[in-house]
mmCIF file of C-alpha atoms in Angstrom:
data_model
loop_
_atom_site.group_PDB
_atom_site.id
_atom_site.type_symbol
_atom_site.label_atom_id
_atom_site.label_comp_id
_atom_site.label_asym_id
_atom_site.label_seq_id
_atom_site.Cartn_x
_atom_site.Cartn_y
_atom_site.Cartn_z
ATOM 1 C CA UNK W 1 -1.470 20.043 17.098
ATOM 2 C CA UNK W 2 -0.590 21.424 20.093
ATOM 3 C CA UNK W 3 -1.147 18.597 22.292
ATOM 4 C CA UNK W 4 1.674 16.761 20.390
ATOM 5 C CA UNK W 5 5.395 17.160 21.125
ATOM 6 C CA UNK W 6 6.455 16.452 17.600
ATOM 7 C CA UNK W 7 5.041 15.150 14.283
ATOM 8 C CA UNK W 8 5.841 11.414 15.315
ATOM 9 C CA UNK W 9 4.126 11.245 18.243
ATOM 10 C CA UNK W 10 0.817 12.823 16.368
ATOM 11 C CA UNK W 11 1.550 10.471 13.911
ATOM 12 C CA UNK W 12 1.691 7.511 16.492
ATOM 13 C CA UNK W 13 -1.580 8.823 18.317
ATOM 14 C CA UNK W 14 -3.126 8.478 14.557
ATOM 15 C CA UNK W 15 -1.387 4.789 14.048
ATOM 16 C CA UNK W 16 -2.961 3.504 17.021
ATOM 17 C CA UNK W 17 -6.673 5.119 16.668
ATOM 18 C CA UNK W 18 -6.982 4.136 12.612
ATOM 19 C CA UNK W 19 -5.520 0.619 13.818
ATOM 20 C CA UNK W 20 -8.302 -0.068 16.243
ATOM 21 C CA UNK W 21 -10.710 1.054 14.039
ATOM 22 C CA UNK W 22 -10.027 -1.029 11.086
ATOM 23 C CA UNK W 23 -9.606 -4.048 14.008
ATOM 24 C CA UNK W 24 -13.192 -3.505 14.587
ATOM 25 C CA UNK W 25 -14.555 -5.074 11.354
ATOM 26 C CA UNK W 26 -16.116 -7.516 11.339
ATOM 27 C CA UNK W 27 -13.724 -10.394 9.663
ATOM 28 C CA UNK W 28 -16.481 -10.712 7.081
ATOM 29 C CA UNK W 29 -17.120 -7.205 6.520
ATOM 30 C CA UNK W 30 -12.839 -6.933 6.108
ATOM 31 C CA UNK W 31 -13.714 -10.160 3.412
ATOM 32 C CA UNK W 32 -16.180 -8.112 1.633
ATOM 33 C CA UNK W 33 -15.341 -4.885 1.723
ATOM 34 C CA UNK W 34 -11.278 -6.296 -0.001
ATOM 35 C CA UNK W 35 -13.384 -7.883 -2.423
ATOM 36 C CA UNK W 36 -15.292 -4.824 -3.465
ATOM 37 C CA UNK W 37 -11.815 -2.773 -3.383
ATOM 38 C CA UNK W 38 -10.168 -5.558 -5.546
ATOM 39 C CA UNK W 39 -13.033 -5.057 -7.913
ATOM 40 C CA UNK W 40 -12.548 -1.410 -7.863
ATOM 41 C CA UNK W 41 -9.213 -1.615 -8.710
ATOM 42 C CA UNK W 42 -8.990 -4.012 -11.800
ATOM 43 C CA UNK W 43 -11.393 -1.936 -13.710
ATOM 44 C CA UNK W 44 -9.256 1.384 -13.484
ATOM 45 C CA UNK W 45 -7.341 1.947 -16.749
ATOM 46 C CA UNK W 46 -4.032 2.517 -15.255
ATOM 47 C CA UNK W 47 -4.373 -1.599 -13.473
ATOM 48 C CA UNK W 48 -5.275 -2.677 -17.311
ATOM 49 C CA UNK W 49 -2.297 -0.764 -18.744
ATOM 50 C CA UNK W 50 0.480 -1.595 -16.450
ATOM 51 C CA UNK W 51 3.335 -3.953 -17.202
ATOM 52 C CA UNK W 52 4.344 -4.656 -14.107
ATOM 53 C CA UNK W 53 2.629 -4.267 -10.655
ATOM 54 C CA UNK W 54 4.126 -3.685 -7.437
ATOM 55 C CA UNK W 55 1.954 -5.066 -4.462
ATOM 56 C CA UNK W 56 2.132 -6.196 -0.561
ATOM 57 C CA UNK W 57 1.739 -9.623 1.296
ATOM 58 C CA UNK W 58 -1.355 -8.633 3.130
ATOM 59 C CA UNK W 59 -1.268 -9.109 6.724
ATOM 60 C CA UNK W 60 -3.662 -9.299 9.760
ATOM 61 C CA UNK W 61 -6.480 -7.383 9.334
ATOM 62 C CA UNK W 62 -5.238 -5.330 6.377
ATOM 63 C CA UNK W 63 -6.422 -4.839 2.629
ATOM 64 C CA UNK W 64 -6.726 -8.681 1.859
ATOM 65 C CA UNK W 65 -4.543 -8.991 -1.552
ATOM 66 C CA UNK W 66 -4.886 -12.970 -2.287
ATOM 67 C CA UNK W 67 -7.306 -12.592 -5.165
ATOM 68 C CA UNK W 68 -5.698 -9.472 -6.717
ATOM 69 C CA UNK W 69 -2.487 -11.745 -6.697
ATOM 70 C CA UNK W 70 -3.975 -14.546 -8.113
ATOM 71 C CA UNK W 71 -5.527 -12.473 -10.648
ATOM 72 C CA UNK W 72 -2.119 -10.475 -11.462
ATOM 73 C CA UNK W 73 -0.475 -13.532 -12.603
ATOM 74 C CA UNK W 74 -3.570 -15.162 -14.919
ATOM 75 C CA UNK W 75 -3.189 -11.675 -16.883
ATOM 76 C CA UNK W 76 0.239 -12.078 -17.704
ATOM 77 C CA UNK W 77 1.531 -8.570 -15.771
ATOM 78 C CA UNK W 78 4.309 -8.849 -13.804
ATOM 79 C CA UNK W 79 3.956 -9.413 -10.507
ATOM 80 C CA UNK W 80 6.494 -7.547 -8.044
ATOM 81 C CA UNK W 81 6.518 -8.348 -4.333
ATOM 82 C CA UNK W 82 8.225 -6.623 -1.284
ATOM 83 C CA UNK W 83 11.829 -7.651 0.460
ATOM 84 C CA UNK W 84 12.792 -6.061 2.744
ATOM 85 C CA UNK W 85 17.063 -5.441 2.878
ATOM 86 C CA UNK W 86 17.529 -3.123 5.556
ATOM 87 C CA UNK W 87 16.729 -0.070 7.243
ATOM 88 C CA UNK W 88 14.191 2.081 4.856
ATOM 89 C CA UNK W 89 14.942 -0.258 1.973
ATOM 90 C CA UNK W 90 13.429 -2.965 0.002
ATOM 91 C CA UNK W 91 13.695 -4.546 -3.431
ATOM 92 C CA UNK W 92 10.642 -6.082 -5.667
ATOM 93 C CA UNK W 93 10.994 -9.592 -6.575
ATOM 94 C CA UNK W 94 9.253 -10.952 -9.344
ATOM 95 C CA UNK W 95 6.743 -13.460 -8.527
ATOM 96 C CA UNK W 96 6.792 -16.745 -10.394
ATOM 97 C CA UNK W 97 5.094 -20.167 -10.078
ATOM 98 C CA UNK W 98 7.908 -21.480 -8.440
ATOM 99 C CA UNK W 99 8.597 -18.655 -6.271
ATOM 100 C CA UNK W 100 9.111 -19.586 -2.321
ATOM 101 C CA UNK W 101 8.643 -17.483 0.837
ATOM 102 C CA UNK W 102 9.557 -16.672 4.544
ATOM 103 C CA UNK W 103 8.480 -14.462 6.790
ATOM 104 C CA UNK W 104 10.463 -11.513 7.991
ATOM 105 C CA UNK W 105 10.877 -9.919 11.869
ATOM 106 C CA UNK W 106 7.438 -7.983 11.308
ATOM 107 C CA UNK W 107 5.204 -11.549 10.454
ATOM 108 C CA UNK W 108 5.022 -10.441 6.753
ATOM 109 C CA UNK W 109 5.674 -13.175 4.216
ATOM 110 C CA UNK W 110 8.597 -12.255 1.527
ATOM 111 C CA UNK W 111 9.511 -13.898 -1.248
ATOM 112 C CA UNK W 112 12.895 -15.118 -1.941
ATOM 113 C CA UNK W 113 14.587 -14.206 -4.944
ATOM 114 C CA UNK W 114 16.927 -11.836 -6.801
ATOM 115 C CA UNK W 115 16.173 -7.994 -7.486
ATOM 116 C CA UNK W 116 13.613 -7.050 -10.570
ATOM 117 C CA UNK W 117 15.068 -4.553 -12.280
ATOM 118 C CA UNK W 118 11.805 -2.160 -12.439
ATOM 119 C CA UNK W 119 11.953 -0.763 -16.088
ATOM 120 C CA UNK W 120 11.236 2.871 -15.721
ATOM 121 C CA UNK W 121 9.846 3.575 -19.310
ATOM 122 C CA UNK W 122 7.015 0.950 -18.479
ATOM 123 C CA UNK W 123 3.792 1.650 -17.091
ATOM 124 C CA UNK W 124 4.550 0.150 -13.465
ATOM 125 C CA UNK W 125 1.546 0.327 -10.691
ATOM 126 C CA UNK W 126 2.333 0.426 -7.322
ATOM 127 C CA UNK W 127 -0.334 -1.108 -4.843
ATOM 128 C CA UNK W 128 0.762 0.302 -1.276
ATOM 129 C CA UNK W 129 -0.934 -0.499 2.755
ATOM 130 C CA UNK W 130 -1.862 2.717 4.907
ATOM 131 C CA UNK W 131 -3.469 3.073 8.317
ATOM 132 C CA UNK W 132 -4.900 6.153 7.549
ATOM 133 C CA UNK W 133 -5.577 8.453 4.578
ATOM 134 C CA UNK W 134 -6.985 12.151 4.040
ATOM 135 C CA UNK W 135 -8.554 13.595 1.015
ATOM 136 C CA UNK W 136 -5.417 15.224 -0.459
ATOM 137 C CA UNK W 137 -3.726 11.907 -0.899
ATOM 138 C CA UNK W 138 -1.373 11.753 2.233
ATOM 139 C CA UNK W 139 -1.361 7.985 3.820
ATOM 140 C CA UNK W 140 -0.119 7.151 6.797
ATOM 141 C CA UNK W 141 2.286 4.154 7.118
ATOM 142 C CA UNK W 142 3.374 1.697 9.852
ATOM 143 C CA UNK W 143 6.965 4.332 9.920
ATOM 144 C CA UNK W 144 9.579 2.303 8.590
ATOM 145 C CA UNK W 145 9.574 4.677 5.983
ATOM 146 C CA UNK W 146 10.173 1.924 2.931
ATOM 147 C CA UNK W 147 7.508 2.535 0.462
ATOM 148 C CA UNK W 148 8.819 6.414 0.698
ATOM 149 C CA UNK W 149 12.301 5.345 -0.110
ATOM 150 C CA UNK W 150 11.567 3.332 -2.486
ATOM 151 C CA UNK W 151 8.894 5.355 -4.447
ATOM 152 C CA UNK W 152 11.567 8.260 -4.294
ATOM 153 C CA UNK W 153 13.609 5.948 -6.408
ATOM 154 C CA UNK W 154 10.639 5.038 -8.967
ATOM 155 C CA UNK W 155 8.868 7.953 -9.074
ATOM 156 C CA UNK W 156 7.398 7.247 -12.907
ATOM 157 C CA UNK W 157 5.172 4.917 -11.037
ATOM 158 C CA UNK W 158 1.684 5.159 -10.732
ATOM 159 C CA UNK W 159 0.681 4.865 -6.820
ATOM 160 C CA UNK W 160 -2.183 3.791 -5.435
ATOM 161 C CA UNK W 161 -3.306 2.726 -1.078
ATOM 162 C CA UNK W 162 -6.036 0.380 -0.723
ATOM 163 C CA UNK W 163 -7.895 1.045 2.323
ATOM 164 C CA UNK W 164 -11.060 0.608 4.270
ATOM 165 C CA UNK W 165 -13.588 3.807 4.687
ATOM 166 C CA UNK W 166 -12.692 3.702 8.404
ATOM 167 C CA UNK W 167 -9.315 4.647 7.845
ATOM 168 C CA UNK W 168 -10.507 8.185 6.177
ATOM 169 C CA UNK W 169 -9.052 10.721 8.584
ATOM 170 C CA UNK W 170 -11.037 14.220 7.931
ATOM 171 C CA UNK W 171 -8.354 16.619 8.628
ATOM 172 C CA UNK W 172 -4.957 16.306 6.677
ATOM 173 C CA UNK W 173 -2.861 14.073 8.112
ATOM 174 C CA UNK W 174 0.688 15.346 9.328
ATOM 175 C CA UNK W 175 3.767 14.981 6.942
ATOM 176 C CA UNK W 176 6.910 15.312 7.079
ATOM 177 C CA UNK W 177 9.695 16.371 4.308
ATOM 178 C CA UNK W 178 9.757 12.557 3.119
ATOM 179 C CA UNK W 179 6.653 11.482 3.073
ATOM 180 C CA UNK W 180 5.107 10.871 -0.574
ATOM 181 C CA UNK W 181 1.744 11.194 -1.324
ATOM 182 C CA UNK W 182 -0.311 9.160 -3.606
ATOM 183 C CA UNK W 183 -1.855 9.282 -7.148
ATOM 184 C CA UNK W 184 -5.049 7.409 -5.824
ATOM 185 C CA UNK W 185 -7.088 5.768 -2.850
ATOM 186 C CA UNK W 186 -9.319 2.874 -2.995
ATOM 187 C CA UNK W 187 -11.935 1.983 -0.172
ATOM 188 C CA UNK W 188 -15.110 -0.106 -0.591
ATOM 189 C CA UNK W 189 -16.869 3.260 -1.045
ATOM 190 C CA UNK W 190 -14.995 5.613 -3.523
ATOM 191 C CA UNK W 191 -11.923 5.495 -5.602
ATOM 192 C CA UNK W 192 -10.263 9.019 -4.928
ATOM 193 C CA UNK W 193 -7.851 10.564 -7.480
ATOM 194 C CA UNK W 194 -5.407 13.148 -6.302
ATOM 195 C CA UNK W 195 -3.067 15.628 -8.000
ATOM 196 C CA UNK W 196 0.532 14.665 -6.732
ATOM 197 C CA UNK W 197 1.786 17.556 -4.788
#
C-alpha cells in the first residue's frame, strides 16, 4: 500500500474503481442479478426468523431493494428504514402504509417519522449497501461512516451487504479501527458467511 498516503485515500482509489465497475452493468443484468440476490436472501433462516429488518432506499445503480420491501411488509416483519440526523448518525423508522418520504442532500429517499426503538432481545436483520467487499467480510462504504455507528450501537444484530460479484475485491480491503465487518455477503453468485472478527 505503498503508493497510498493514508488508508482514506486507498480507500477512495477502491470507491471509485468498484463504482465504475458495478456502473458497467448492464441495467438489465443490475435487474436480474437484485432479483437473484433478493431470492438468495429470503430463503436464509436468519431473514425467516427476524422480527424486525433494517434495510436501505436503494439508489442509482445499487442493490435494487423494491421487491425485498414489498415483500418485508406482506410477511408481517417490521420494516426499519434509514434517516439520517447528522454527522455519522441515523435512526430506523418503521415503515407503515401510510408512511411518507423526502429525499435527503445525497438523492436518497428517507422516510419521515419518529425513532423505532430497535428491541435488542429480538432477532433484528440488518440489510446494509457496500462498494466493495473481500472474503473475510470487510465492506467498503460510501465513508460517512453511519452504518458503523450505528451497528456499534446494535451490535445483537445480524448483518448482512448485498452486492454484485463485481464488487468482490481479492485482497482484503483496508480498515480502519471503526470499521465493522459483516456476518454475511450476498451476490448473484454465492452467499458468503463470515466469522465476525
Amino acid at each position: 500500500m505503498s503508493e497510498y498516503s493514508s488508508v482514506k485515500d486507498h480507500k477512495n482509489e477502491l470507491r471509485r474503481l468498484y463504482s465504475s465497475k458495478r456502473s458497467q452493468l448492464s441495467v438489465n443484468d443490475r435487474e436480474n442479478y437484485s432479483m437473484r440476490i433478493i431470492d438468495s436472501l429470503v430463503r436464509q433462516p436468519f431473514f425467516q426468523s427476524a422480527t424486525s429488518i433494517c434495510s436501505y432506499c436503494s439508489f442509482g445503480d445499487e442493490v435494487s431493494t423494491v421487491q425485498l420491501h414489498e415483500l418485508i411488509s406482506a410477511s408481517g416483519k417490521k420494516l426499519l428504514l434509514p434517516r439520517i440526523k447528522g454527522n455519522r448518525l441515523m435512526d430506523m423508522v418503521e415503515i407503515l402504509p401510510d408512511t411518507q418520504y423526502d429525499v435527503n442532500h445525497y438523492g436518497i429517499q428517507e422516510p419521515i417519522g419518529n425513532p423505532f426503538e430497535i428491541d435488542e432481545r429480538n432477532s433484528n436483520l440488518c440489510i446494509i449497501p457496500l462498494i466493495a467487499f473481500d472474503s473475510i467480510g470487510n465492506r467498503l462504504g460510501y465513508g460517512g461512516g453511519f452504518y458503523d455507528t450505528f451497528l456499534s450501537r446494535h451490535d445483537s444484530a445480524i448483518t448482512v451487504g448485498l452486492g454484485f460479484a463485481c464488487q468482490f475485491h481479492d485482497s482484503p480491503l483496508p480498515v480502519e479501527s471503526h470499521d465493522i465487518s459483516l456476518d454475511c455477503i450476498i451476490d448473484e453468485c454465492n452467499v458468503h458467511y463470515f466469522e465476525k472478527k
